mmCIF file with all atom_site columns, C-alpha atoms in Angstrom:
data_model
loop_
_atom_site.group_PDB
_atom_site.id
_atom_site.type_symbol
_atom_site.label_atom_id
_atom_site.label_alt_id
_atom_site.label_comp_id
_atom_site.label_asym_id
_atom_site.label_entity_id
_atom_site.label_seq_id
_atom_site.pdbx_PDB_ins_code
_atom_site.Cartn_x
_atom_site.Cartn_y
_atom_site.Cartn_z
_atom_site.occupancy
_atom_site.B_iso_or_equiv
_atom_site.pdbx_formal_charge
_atom_site.auth_seq_id
_atom_site.auth_comp_id
_atom_site.auth_asym_id
_atom_site.auth_atom_id
_atom_site.pdbx_PDB_model_num
ATOM 1  C CA . MET A 1 1  ? 24.941 -2.565 78.170 1.00 44.00 ? 1  MET A CA 1
ATOM 2  C CA . GLU A 1 2  ? 28.304 -2.148 76.903 1.00 61.00 ? 2  GLU A CA 1
ATOM 3  C CA . GLY A 1 3  ? 29.225 -1.730 74.509 1.00 61.00 ? 3  GLY A CA 1
ATOM 4  C CA . THR A 1 4  ? 25.953 -0.141 73.411 1.00 75.00 ? 4  THR A CA 1
ATOM 5  C CA . SER A 1 5  ? 29.321 4.158  73.463 1.00 84.00 ? 5  SER A CA 1
ATOM 6  C CA . LEU A 1 6  ? 30.860 4.300  70.394 1.00 83.00 ? 6  LEU A CA 1
ATOM 7  C CA . THR A 1 7  ? 34.669 5.976  70.655 1.00 92.00 ? 7  THR A CA 1
ATOM 8  C CA . ARG A 1 8  ? 34.837 9.268  68.026 1.00 93.00 ? 8  ARG A CA 1
ATOM 9  C CA . GLU A 1 9  ? 36.820 7.337  65.217 1.00 93.00 ? 9  GLU A CA 1
ATOM 10 C CA . GLU A 1 10 ? 34.199 4.931  65.387 1.00 94.00 ? 10 GLU A CA 1
ATOM 11 C CA . ALA A 1 11 ? 31.417 8.260  64.696 1.00 94.00 ? 11 ALA A CA 1
ATOM 12 C CA . LEU A 1 12 ? 33.240 8.857  62.239 1.00 95.00 ? 12 LEU A CA 1
ATOM 13 C CA . ARG A 1 13 ? 33.735 5.744  60.296 1.00 96.00 ? 13 ARG A CA 1
ATOM 14 C CA . ARG A 1 14 ? 30.494 5.382  60.321 1.00 96.00 ? 14 ARG A CA 1
ATOM 15 C CA . PHE A 1 15 ? 29.564 8.523  59.051 1.00 96.00 ? 15 PHE A CA 1
ATOM 16 C CA . GLN A 1 16 ? 31.867 8.312  56.178 1.00 98.00 ? 16 GLN A CA 1
ATOM 17 C CA . SER A 1 17 ? 30.355 5.329  55.364 1.00 98.00 ? 17 SER A CA 1
ATOM 18 C CA . ALA A 1 18 ? 27.242 7.001  54.968 1.00 98.00 ? 18 ALA A CA 1
ATOM 19 C CA . LYS A 1 19 ? 28.207 9.874  53.543 1.00 97.00 ? 19 LYS A CA 1
ATOM 20 C CA . GLN A 1 20 ? 29.820 8.056  50.726 1.00 98.00 ? 20 GLN A CA 1
ATOM 21 C CA . LYS A 1 21 ? 26.884 5.237  50.150 1.00 98.00 ? 21 LYS A CA 1
ATOM 22 C CA . LYS A 1 22 ? 24.661 9.362  49.826 1.00 94.00 ? 22 LYS A CA 1
ATOM 23 C CA . GLN A 1 23 ? 26.460 10.413 46.670 1.00 95.00 ? 23 GLN A CA 1
ATOM 24 C CA . ALA A 1 24 ? 27.144 7.127  45.483 1.00 97.00 ? 24 ALA A CA 1
ATOM 25 C CA . CYS A 1 25 ? 23.034 7.322  44.921 1.00 94.00 ? 25 CYS A CA 1
ATOM 26 C CA . ILE A 1 26 ? 22.951 10.889 44.143 1.00 93.00 ? 26 ILE A CA 1
ATOM 27 C CA . GLU A 1 27 ? 25.409 9.809  40.830 1.00 94.00 ? 27 GLU A CA 1
ATOM 28 C CA . ARG A 1 28 ? 23.008 7.169  40.316 1.00 95.00 ? 28 ARG A CA 1
ATOM 29 C CA . MET A 1 29 ? 20.244 8.687  40.641 1.00 92.00 ? 29 MET A CA 1
ATOM 30 C CA . LYS A 1 30 ? 21.232 11.767 38.395 1.00 93.00 ? 30 LYS A CA 1
ATOM 31 C CA . CYS A 1 31 ? 22.080 9.174  35.994 1.00 94.00 ? 31 CYS A CA 1
ATOM 32 C CA . GLU A 1 32 ? 18.887 7.658  35.453 1.00 94.00 ? 32 GLU A CA 1
ATOM 33 C CA . LEU A 1 33 ? 16.717 11.012 35.741 1.00 92.00 ? 33 LEU A CA 1
ATOM 34 C CA . SER A 1 34 ? 19.719 12.413 32.823 1.00 94.00 ? 34 SER A CA 1
ATOM 35 C CA . SER A 1 35 ? 18.342 9.838  30.314 1.00 95.00 ? 35 SER A CA 1
ATOM 36 C CA . VAL A 1 36 ? 14.842 9.375  32.261 1.00 95.00 ? 36 VAL A CA 1
ATOM 37 C CA . TYR A 1 37 ? 14.193 13.228 30.665 1.00 93.00 ? 37 TYR A CA 1
ATOM 38 C CA . GLU A 1 38 ? 16.262 12.918 27.848 1.00 95.00 ? 38 GLU A CA 1
ATOM 39 C CA . LYS A 1 39 ? 13.535 10.445 26.185 1.00 95.00 ? 39 LYS A CA 1
ATOM 40 C CA . GLN A 1 40 ? 11.018 12.618 27.085 1.00 95.00 ? 40 GLN A CA 1
ATOM 41 C CA . THR A 1 41 ? 11.767 15.276 25.645 1.00 94.00 ? 41 THR A CA 1
ATOM 42 C CA . GLY A 1 42 ? 15.085 14.626 23.376 1.00 94.00 ? 42 GLY A CA 1
ATOM 43 C CA . LYS A 1 43 ? 17.543 17.570 25.207 1.00 93.00 ? 43 LYS A CA 1
ATOM 44 C CA . LYS A 1 44 ? 20.286 17.439 26.526 1.00 93.00 ? 44 LYS A CA 1
ATOM 45 C CA . VAL A 1 45 ? 20.155 18.077 31.341 1.00 90.00 ? 45 VAL A CA 1
ATOM 46 C CA . ASP A 1 46 ? 21.426 21.229 31.994 1.00 89.00 ? 46 ASP A CA 1
ATOM 47 C CA . TYR A 1 47 ? 21.722 21.060 35.140 1.00 87.00 ? 47 TYR A CA 1
ATOM 48 C CA . LEU A 1 48 ? 20.051 18.716 38.139 1.00 85.00 ? 48 LEU A CA 1
ATOM 49 C CA . PHE A 1 49 ? 19.513 20.356 41.595 1.00 85.00 ? 49 PHE A CA 1
ATOM 50 C CA . ILE A 1 50 ? 19.279 17.582 43.982 1.00 79.00 ? 50 ILE A CA 1
ATOM 51 C CA . LEU A 1 51 ? 19.906 17.761 47.688 1.00 75.00 ? 51 LEU A CA 1
#
């Protein structure tokens, strides 16, 4: 099985890519959740806690 080992640079690149995708997903989730909360309650969101 040649080529299955990752270099350090490749692993870091993959990690950074996953981190960026997660951050983008979190931002989309925040926008969606805050709009749903505002529709249901009529109040603005003070803060959101997302893991």
